[in-house]
Each structure stands twice: as structure tokens, then as C-alpha cells.
Short mmCIF file of C-alpha atoms in Angstrom, two decimals:
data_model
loop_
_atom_site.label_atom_id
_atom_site.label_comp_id
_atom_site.label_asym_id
_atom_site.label_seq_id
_atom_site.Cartn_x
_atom_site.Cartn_y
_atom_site.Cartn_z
CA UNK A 100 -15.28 65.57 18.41
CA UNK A 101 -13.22 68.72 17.88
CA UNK A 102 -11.43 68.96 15.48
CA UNK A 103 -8.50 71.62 14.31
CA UNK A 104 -6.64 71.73 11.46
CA UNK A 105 -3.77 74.28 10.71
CA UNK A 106 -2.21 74.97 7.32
CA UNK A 107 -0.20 77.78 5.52
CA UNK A 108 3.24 77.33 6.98
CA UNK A 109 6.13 77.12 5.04
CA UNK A 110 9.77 78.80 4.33
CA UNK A 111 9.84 82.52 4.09
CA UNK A 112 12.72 85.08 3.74
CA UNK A 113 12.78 87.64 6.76
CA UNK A 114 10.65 90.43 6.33
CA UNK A 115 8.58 88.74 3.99
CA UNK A 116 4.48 87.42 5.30
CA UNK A 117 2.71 84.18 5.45
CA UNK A 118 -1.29 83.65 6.87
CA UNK A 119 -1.96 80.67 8.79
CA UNK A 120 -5.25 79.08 9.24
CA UNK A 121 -7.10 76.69 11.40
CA UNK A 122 -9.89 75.06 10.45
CA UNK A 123 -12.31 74.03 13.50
CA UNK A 124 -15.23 71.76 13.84
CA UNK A 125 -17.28 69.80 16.43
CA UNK A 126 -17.91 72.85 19.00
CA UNK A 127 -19.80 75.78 19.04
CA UNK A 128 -18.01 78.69 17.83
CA UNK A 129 -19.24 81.27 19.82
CA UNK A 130 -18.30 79.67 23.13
CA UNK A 131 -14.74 78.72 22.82
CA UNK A 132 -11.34 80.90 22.69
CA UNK A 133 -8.75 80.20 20.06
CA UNK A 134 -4.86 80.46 20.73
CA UNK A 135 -2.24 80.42 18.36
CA UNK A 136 1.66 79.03 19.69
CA UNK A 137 4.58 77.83 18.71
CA UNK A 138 7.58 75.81 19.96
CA UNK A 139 11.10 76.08 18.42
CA UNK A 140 13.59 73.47 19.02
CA UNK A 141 14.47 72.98 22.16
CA UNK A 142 12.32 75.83 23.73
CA UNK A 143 9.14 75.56 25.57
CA UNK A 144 5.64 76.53 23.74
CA UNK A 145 4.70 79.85 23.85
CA UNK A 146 1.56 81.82 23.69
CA UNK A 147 1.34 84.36 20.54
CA UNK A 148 -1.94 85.13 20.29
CA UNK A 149 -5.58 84.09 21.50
CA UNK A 150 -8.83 85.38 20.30
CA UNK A 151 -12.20 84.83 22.24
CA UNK A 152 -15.24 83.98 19.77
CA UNK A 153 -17.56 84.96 23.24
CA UNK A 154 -16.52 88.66 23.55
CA UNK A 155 -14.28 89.33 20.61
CA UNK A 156 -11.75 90.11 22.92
CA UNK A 157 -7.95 89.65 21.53
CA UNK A 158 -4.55 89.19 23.27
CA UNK A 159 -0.83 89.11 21.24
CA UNK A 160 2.51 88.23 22.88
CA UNK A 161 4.57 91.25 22.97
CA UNK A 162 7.26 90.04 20.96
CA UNK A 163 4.41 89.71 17.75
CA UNK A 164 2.52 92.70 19.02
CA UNK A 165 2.65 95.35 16.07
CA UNK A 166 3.31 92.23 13.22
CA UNK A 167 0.65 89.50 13.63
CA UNK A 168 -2.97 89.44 13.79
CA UNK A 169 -5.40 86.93 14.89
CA UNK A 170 -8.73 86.75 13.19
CA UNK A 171 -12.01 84.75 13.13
CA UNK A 172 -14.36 84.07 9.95
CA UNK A 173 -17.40 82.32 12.05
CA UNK A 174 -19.16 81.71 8.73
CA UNK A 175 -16.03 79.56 7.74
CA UNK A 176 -15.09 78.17 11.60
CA UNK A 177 -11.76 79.22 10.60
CA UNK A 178 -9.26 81.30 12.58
CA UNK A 179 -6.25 83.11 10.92
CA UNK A 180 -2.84 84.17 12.28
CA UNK A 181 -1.51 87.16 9.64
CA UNK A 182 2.44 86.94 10.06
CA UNK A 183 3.87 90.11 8.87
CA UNK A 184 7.82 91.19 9.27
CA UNK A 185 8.72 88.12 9.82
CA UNK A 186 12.17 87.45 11.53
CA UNK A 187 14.07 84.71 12.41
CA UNK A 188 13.22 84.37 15.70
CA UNK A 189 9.67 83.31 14.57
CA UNK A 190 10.69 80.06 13.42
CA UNK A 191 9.42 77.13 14.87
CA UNK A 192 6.20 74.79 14.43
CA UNK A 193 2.72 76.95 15.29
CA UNK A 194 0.04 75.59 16.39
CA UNK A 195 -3.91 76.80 16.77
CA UNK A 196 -5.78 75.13 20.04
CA UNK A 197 -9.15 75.75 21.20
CA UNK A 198 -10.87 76.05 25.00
CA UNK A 199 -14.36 76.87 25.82
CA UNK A 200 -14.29 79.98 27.38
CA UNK A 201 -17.34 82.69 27.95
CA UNK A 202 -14.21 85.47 29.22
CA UNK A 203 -11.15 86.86 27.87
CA UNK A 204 -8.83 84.74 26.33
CA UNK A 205 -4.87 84.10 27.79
CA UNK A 206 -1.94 82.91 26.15
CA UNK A 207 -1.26 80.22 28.41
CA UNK A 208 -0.23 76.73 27.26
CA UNK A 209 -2.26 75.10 29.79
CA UNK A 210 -5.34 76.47 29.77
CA UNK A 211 -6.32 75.04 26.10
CA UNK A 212 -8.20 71.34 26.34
CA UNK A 213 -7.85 70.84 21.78
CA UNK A 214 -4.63 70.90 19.86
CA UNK A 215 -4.15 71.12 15.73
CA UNK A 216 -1.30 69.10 15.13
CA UNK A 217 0.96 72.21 13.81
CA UNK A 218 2.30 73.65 10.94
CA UNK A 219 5.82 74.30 10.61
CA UNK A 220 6.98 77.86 9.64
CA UNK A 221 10.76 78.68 9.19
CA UNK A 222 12.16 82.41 8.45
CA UNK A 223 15.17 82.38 6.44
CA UNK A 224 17.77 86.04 7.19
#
């Protein structure tokens, strides 16, 4: 069964960092993508990052592009989402999913099959 399990949000002042993690089990690492997204209130999930474990590849929304950083540790099956300059804007509940996937990851919702069940992460100005 796979499993995911995110943890590290929490209330920040802008400008300030946090490091989210996800925790994965019950696949094999090397043949799945990992996507990290988040939904605000009232707004639809969105894509900020995905990382392929298959050919290392990496993609960021632009709107992180330049401030976060997705990262694997395949010796811990953990994924990390590095949240520096944080604004606002970036508040809302994030969320690390998983999809097998031997090709470049996307940032799209629907292509991920595994869900964590979020972690919330709200920016104070």
C-alpha cells in the first residue's frame, strides 16, 4: 500500500523558511515521480513542484521558481520541499503525491494516483 506522509508546516513570518517532508513507503522509489501542491481557500490545487526518482529530472511552478526546491533522500524514501522567501501568497495546505512514472515529471493535479493528507503552511506579512 503506498503510503505518504507530509510534515513540517506551520506559521511563518514572510520572508522567513520552512522544509517540508514526505515520507513514502510501499513503492519502489526509483520508478515513481513525486509532486508537491497546495490549495488555498477557495482556489483550485496547484502544481509547485515535481521531481522524477527515474531520471532525476525536476520541474517548479514559476511563481516558486528561484525560492523552493524539491529534493529526494532515496536512502530515507523521503522527499523535501525547501520554502525560502516565503510570502503570503504561499499560504495554503501543501500536499506531496506520488505517480509511477519512467519520464519527466508534470505539475498536473491529475496525473498523480497517491495523496499525503497535507500539511498546512500559513505566511504571516
Amino acid at each position: 500500500e503506498v503510503q505518504l506522509v507530509e510534515s513540517g508546516g506551520g506559521l511563518v513570518q514572510a520572508g522567513r523558511s520552512l522544509r517540508l517532508s514526505c515520507a513514502a513507503s510501499g513503492f519502489t522509489f526509483d520508478e515513481y515521480a513525486i509532486g508537491w501542491f497546495r490549495q488555498a481557500p477557495g482556489k483550485e490545487r496547484e502544481g509547485v513542484a515535481c521531481i522524477s526518482n527515474s531520471d532525476g529530472s525536476i520541474l517548479y511552478n514559476g511563481s516558486v521558481k528561484g525560492r523552493f526546491t524539491i529534493s529526494s533522500d532515496n536512502a530515507k524514501s523521503t522527499h523535501y520541499l525547501q520554502m525560502n522567501s516565503l510570502k503570503p501568497e504561499d499560504t495554503a495546505v501543501y500536499y506531496c503525491a506520488a505517480v509511477r512514472l519512467l519520464e519527466s515529471c508534470v505539475v498536473t493535479p491529475s496525473v498523480y494516483d497517491y495523496w499525503g493528507q497535507g500539511t498546512q503552511v500559513t505566511v504571516s506579512s
